[in-house]
Coordinates of C-alpha atoms in Angstrom, one line a residue:
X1 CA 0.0 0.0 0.0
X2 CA 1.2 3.5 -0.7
X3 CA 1.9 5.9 2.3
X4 CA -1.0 7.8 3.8
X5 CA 0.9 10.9 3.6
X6 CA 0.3 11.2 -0.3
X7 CA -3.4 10.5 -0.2
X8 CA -3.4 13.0 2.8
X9 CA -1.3 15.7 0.8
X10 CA -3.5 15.5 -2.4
X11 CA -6.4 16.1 -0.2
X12 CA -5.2 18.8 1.6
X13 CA -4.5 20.5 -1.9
X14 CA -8.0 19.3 -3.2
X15 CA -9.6 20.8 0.1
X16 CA -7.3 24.1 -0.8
X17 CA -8.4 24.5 -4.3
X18 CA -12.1 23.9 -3.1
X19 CA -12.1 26.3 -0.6
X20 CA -10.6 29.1 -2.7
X21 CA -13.2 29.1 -5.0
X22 CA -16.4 29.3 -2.2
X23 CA -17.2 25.6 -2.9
X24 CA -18.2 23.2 -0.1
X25 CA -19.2 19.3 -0.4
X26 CA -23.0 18.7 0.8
X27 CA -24.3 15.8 -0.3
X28 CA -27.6 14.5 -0.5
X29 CA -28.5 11.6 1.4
X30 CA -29.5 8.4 -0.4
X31 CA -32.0 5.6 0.7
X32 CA -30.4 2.6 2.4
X33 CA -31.3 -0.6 3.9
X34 CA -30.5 0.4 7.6
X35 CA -33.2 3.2 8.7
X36 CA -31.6 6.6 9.6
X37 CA -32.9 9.8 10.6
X38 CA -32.4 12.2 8.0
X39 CA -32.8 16.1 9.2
X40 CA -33.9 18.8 7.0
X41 CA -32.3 20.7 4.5
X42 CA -32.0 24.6 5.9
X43 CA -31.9 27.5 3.5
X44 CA -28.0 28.3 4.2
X45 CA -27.6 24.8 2.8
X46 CA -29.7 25.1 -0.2
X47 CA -28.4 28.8 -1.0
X48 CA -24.5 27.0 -0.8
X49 CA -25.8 24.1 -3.3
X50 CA -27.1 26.8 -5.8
X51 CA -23.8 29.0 -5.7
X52 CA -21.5 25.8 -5.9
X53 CA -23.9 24.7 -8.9
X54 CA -23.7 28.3 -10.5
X55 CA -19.7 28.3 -10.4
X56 CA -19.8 24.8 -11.3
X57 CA -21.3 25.6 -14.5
X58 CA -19.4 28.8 -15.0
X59 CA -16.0 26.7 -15.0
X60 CA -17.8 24.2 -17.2
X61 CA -18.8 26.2 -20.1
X62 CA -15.3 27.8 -20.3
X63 CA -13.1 24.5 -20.4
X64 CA -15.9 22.7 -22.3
X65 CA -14.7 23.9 -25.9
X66 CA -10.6 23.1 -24.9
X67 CA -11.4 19.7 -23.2
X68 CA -13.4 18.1 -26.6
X69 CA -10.7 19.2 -28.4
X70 CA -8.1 17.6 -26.7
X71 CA -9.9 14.7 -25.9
X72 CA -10.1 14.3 -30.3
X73 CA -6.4 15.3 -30.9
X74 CA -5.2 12.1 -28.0
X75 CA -7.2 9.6 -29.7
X76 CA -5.2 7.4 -31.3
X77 CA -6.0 6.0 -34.7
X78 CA -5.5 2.4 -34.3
X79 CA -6.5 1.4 -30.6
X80 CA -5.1 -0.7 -29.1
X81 CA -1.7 0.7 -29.7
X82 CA 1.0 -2.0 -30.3
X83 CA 2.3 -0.3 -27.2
X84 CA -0.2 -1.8 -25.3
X85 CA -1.1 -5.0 -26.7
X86 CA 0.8 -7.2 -28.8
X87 CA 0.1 -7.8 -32.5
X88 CA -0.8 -11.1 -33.0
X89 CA -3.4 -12.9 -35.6
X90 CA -6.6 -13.8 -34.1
X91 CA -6.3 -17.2 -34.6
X92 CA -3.6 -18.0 -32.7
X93 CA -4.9 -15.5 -29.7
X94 CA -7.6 -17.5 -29.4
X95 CA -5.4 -20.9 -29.1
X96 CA -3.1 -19.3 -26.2
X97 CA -6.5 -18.4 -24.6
X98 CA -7.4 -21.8 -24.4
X99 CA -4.5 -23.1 -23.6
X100 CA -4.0 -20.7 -20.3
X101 CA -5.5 -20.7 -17.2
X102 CA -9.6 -19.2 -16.3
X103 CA -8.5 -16.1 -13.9
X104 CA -11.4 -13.8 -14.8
X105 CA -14.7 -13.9 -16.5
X106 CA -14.3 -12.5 -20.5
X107 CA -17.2 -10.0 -20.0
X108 CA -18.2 -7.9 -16.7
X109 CA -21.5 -7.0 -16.0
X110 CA -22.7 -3.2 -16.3
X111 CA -26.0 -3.3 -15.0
X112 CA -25.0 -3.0 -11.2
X113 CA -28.1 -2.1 -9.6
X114 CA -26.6 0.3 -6.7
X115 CA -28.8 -1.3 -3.9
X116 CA -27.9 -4.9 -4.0
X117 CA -24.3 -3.7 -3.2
X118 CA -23.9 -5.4 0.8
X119 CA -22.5 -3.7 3.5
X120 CA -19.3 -5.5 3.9
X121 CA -19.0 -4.6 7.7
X122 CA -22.1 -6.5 8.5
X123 CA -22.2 -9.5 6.4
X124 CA -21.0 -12.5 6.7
X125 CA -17.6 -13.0 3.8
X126 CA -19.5 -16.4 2.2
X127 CA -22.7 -14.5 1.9
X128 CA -21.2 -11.3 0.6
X129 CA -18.7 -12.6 -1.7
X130 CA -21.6 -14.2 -3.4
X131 CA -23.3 -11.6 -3.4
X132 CA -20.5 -9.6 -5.4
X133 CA -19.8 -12.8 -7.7
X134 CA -23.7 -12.4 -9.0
X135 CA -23.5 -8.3 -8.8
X136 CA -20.0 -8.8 -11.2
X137 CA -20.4 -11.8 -13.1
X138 CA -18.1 -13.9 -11.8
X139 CA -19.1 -17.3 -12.0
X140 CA -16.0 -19.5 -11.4
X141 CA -15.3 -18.3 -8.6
X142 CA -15.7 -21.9 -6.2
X143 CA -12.3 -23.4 -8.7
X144 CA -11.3 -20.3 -9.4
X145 CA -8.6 -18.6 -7.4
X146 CA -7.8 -15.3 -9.6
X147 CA -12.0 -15.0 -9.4
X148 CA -11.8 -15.5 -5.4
X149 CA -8.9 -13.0 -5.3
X150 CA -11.2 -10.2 -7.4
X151 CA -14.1 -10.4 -5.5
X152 CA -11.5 -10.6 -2.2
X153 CA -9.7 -7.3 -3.4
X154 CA -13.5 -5.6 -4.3
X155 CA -14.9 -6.3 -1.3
X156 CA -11.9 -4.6 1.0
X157 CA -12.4 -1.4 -1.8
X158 CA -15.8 -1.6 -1.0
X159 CA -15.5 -1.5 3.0
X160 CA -12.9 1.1 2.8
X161 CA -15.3 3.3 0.8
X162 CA -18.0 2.4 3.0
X163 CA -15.7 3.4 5.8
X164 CA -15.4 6.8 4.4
X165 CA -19.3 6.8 3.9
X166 CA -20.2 6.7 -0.1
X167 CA -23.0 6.3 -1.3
X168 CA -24.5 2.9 -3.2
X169 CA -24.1 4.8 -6.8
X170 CA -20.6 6.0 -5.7
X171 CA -19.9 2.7 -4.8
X172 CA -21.4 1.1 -7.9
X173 CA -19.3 3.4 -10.2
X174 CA -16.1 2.6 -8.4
X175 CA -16.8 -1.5 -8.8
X176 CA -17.1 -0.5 -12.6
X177 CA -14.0 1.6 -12.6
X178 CA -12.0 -1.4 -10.5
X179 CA -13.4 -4.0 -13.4
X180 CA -12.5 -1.6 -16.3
X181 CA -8.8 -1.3 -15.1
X182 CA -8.7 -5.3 -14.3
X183 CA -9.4 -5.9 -17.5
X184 CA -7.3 -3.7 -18.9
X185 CA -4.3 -5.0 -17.3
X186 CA -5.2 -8.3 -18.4
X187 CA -5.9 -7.0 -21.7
X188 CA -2.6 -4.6 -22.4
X189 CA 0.0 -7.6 -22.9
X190 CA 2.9 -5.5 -24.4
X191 CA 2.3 -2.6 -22.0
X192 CA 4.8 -1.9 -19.1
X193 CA 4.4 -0.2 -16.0
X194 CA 5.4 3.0 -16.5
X195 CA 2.8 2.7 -20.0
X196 CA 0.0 1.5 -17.5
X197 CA 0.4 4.4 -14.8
X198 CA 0.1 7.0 -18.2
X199 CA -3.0 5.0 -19.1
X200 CA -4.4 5.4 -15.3
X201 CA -3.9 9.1 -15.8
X202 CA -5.0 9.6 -19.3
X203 CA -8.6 7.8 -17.9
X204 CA -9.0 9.4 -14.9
X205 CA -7.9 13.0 -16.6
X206 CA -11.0 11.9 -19.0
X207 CA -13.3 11.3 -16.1
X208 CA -12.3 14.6 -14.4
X209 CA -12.7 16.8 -17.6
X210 CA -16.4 14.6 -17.4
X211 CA -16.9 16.4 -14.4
X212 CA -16.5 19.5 -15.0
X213 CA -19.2 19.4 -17.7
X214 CA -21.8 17.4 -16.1
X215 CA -20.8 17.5 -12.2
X216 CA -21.2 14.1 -11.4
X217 CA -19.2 10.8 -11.4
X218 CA -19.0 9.0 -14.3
X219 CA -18.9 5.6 -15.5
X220 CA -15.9 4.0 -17.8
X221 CA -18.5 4.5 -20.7
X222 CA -19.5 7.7 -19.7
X223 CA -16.6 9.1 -19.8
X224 CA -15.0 7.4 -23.0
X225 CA -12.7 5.1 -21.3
X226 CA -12.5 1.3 -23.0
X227 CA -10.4 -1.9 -23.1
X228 CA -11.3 -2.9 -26.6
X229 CA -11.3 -1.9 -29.9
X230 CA -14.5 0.0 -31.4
X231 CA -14.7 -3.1 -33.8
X232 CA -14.8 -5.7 -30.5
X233 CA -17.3 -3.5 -29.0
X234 CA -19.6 -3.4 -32.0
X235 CA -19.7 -7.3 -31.7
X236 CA -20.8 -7.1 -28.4
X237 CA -23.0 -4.7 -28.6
X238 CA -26.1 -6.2 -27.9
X239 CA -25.5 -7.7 -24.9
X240 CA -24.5 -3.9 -23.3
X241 CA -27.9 -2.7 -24.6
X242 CA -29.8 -5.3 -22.6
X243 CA -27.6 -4.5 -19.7
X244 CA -28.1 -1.1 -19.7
X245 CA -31.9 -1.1 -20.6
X246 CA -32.4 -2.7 -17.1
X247 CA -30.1 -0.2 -14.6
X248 CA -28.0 2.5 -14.9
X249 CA -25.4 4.1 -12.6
X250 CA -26.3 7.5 -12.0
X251 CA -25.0 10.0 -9.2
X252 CA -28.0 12.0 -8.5
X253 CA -27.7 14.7 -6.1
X254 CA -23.8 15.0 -6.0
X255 CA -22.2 18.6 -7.1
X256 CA -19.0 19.5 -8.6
X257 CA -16.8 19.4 -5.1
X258 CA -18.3 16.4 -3.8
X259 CA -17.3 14.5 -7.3
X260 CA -13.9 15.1 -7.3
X261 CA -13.1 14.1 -3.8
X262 CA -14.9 10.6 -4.7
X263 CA -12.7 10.5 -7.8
X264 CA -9.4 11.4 -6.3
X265 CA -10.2 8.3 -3.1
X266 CA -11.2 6.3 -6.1
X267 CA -7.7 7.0 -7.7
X268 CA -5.7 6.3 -4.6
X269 CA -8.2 2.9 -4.2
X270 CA -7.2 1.7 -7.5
X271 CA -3.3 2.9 -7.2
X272 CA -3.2 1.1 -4.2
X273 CA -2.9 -2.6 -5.3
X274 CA -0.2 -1.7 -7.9
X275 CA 2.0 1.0 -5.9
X276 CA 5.0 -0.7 -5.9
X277 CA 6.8 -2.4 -8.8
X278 CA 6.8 -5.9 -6.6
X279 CA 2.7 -5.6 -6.7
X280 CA 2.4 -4.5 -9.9
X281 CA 4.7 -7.5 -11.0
X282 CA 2.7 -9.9 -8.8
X283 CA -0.8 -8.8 -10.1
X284 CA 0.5 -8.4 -13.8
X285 CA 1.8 -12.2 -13.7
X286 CA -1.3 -13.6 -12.1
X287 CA -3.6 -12.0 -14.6
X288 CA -2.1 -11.4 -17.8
X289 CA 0.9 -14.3 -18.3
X290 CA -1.1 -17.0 -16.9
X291 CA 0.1 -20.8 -16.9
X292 CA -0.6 -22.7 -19.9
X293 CA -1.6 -26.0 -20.4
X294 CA 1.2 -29.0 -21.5
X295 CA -0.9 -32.0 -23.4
X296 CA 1.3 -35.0 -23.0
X297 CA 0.4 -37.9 -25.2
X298 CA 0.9 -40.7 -22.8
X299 CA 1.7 -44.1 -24.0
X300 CA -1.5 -46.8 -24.6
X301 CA -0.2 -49.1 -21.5
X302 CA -0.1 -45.7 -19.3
X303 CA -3.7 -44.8 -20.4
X304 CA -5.3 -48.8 -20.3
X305 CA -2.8 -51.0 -18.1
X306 CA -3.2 -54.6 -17.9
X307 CA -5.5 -56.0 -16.0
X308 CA -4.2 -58.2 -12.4
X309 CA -5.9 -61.7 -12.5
X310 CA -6.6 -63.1 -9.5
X311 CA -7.5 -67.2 -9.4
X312 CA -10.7 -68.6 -9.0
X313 CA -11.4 -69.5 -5.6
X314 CA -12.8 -72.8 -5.7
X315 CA -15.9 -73.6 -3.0
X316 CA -15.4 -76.5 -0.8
X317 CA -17.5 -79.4 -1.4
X318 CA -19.8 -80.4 1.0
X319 CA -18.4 -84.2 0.7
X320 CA -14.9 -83.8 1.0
X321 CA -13.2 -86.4 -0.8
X322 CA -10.6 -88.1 0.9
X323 CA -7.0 -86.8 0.6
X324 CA -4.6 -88.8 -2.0
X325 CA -1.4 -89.6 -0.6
X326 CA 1.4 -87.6 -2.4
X327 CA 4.1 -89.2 -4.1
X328 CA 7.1 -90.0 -3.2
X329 CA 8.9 -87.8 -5.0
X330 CA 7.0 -85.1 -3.4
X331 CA 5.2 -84.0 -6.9
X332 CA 1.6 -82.2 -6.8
X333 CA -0.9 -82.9 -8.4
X334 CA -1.0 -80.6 -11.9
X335 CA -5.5 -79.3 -11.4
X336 CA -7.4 -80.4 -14.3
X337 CA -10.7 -78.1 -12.5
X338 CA -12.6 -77.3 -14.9
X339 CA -12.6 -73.3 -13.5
X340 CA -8.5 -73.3 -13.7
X341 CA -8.7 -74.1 -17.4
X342 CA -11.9 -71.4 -18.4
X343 CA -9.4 -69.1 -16.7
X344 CA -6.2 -70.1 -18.6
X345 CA -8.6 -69.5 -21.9
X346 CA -10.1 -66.4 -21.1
X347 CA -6.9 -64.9 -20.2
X348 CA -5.0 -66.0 -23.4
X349 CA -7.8 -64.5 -25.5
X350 CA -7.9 -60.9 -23.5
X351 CA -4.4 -61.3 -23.9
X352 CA -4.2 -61.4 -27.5
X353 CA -6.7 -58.8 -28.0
X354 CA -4.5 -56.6 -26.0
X355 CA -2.0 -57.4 -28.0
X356 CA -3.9 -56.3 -31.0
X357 CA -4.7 -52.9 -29.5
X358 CA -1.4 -52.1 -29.0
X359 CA -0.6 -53.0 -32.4
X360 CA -3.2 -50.5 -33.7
X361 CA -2.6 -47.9 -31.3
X362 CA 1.0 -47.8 -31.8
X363 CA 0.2 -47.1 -35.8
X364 CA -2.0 -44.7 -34.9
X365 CA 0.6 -42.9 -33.0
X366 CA 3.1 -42.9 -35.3
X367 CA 0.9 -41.3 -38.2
X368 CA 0.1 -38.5 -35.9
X369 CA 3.6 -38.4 -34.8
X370 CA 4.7 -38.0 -38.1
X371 CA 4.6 -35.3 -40.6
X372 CA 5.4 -38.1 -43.4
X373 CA 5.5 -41.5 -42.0
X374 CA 7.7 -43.2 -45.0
X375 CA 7.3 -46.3 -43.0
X376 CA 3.7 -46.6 -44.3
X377 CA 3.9 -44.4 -47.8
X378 CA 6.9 -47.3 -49.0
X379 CA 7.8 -51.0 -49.2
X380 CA 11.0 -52.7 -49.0
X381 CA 10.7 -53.2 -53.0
X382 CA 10.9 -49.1 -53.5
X383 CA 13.5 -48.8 -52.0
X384 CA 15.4 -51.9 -53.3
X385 CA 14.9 -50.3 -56.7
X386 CA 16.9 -47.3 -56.2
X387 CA 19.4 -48.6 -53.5
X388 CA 19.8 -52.2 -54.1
X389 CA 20.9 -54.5 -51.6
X390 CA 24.3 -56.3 -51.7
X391 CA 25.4 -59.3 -53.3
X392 CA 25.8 -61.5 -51.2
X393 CA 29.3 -62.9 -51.0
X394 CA 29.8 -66.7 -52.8
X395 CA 29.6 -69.5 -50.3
X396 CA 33.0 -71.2 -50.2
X397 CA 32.8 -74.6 -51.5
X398 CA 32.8 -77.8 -48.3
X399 CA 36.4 -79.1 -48.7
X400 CA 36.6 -83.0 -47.8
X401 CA 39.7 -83.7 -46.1
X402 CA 40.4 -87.4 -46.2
X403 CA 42.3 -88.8 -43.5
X404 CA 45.0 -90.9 -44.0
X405 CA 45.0 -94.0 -42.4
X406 CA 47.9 -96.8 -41.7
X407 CA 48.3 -99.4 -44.5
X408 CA 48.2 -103.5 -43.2
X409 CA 51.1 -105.0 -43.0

């Protein structure tokens, strides 16, 4: 975690700016689930909102023409950049992606509906981590462990903003913001560190310049802000107009001051899991260079070993006959049962079609082992036509030795 003393310092500075120019945060309280008293608005409260709203839109109309501009001239023409994510074909993207590990679902879901977040303080971790897991999308979360560690890490963003006592839409735009930059560092595969922290500033300059045109905190979408390419989004854009058609994130009641403090704790949330290099190295490995699969074509007798055959256990007759006195060389008797030899036969047969199965398999394996199995494609004739054999060498000819024996005398 970063030090204290910079979140303190950039609020002290905030609080600075905010007071020079007459404006104060007042918020307007939001319905919850636990029952609070809420007292009534008095008129010096009500004159402050209207001459915070007034300067609000004052500083808004003047930085409104500059701000579009910019925001057209930083657009790159080809996003993503190869900067950020490598330039690979499609097809091949798509075979490391099933070849890695699942760490996090393909798709978040953008329809958060603000009161179903939980209050992390007084739920149970089980009950609220499912709770996040249907809010999110996550649905592999029981096997997997980079799911378990996103809804972990969201729900301690979410009790430290509860701590600091946001709202449910404040709330439900900073679990949108945490997704957007989770999937961007999963996404951004060519992209270092340094490149990430200018893409953290370049979105959250775009949601302040959002701001100061419309005064309230805005979602990734509504303030321009997106992982993929226009072309990816197109293809999924149906499923974001379903989404959206059922909730949408608002802010109501929150003025210019009140949504830049929210935007600079939801900066310093966000910066806090990848402060350091170590972190952003640990969370960078976890989610972007995942493990891939190794398929290891394992031999026949690995995949089917032989069977054990036990012997037949023959049941004892009721009359026992009587025992035959051995030899006396001390020989058993060889058993003719008629058990022993349906055993003998059933095991030579399995054994030969074993035997068979191997044979095949091991063809099988050696044509997809194989870019050109020659073994198969050509006899021993083909090749005795172009590299004959040798001739053999003459046998030598059986030389009868006659022996010489003594003459009579």
């Amino acid at each position: 975690m970063t030090s204290h003393k910079i979140e303190d310092l950039h609020t002290a500075l905030l609080d600075k700016l905010l007071s020079e120019s007459g404006l104060e945060c007042q918020r307007s309280l939001v319905e919850s689930e636990i029952s609070e008293i809420v007292p009534e608005e008095t008129e010096e409260q009500v004159a402050a909102e209207e001459k915070a709203e007034g300067l609000a839109e004052a500083l808004g109309e003047e930085e409104a023409a500059t701000t579009v501009e910019e925001i057209e001239e930083q657009k790159p023409l080809i996003f993503p950049t190869p900067s950020l994510r490598r330039v690979l074909p499609d097809r091949i993207r798509q075979i490391e992606e099933s070849n890695r590990i699942h760490v996090l679902p393909k798709v978040f879901n953008t329809n958060i509906d603000p009161q179903a977040i939980p209050k992390i303080a007084y739920t149970a971790p089980q009950k609220y981590i499912d709770i996040l897991a249907e809010i999110v999308g996550c649905r592999k979360y029981k096997s997997s462990l980079g799911e378990f560690w996103f809804l972990d890490t969201l729900a301690n963003l979410l009790r430290r903003a509860q701590n600091e006592e946001f709202d449910r839409p404040t709330q439900a735009v900073l679990i949108l913001w945490f997704c957007e930059w989770m999937k961007e560092m999963q996404h951004f595969d060519a992209a270092d560190r340094q490149r990430m922290l200018r893409r953290f500033k370049d979105n959250m300059l775009s949601a302040a310049r959002f701001i100061a045109v419309a005064n309230h905190l805005p979602t990734p979408d509504e303030a321009g802000v997106y992982y993929m390419s226009e072309e990816e989004r197109v293809k999924s854009a149906v499923s974001s107009v379903v989404n959206e058609s059922k909730h949408f994130v608002t802010f109501e009641g929150a003025a210019y001051e009140c949504s830049l403090r929210d935007l600079t704790k939801i900066i310093h949330y966000i910066f806090d899991l990848f402060s350091t290099d170590y972190q952003y190295n640990l969370v960078r490995s976890v989610f972007t260079f995942t493990p891939e699969y190794f398929l290891i074509d394992s031999p026949y007798q690995i995949q089917r070993p032989k069977r054990i055959y036990a012997p037949l256990k023959i049941k004892p007759k009721k009359d026992k006959p009587k025992k035959e006195p051995k030899d006396k060389k001390g020989k058993k008797k060889e058993p003719d049962t008629e058990e022993y030899i349906a055993l003998m036969e059933l095991k030579a047969r399995d054994e030969k079609e074993q035997e068979e199965m191997e044979l095949k398999d091991m063809e099988d394996y050696n044509l997809r082992s194989h870019i050109l199995p020659l073994g198969f494609a050509a006899t021993d004739e083909l090749f005795d036509k172009y590299w004959p054999p040798p001739t053999p060498e003459p046998e030598p000819e059986p030389v009868v030795v006659v022996k010489k024996g003594k003459g009579k005398k």
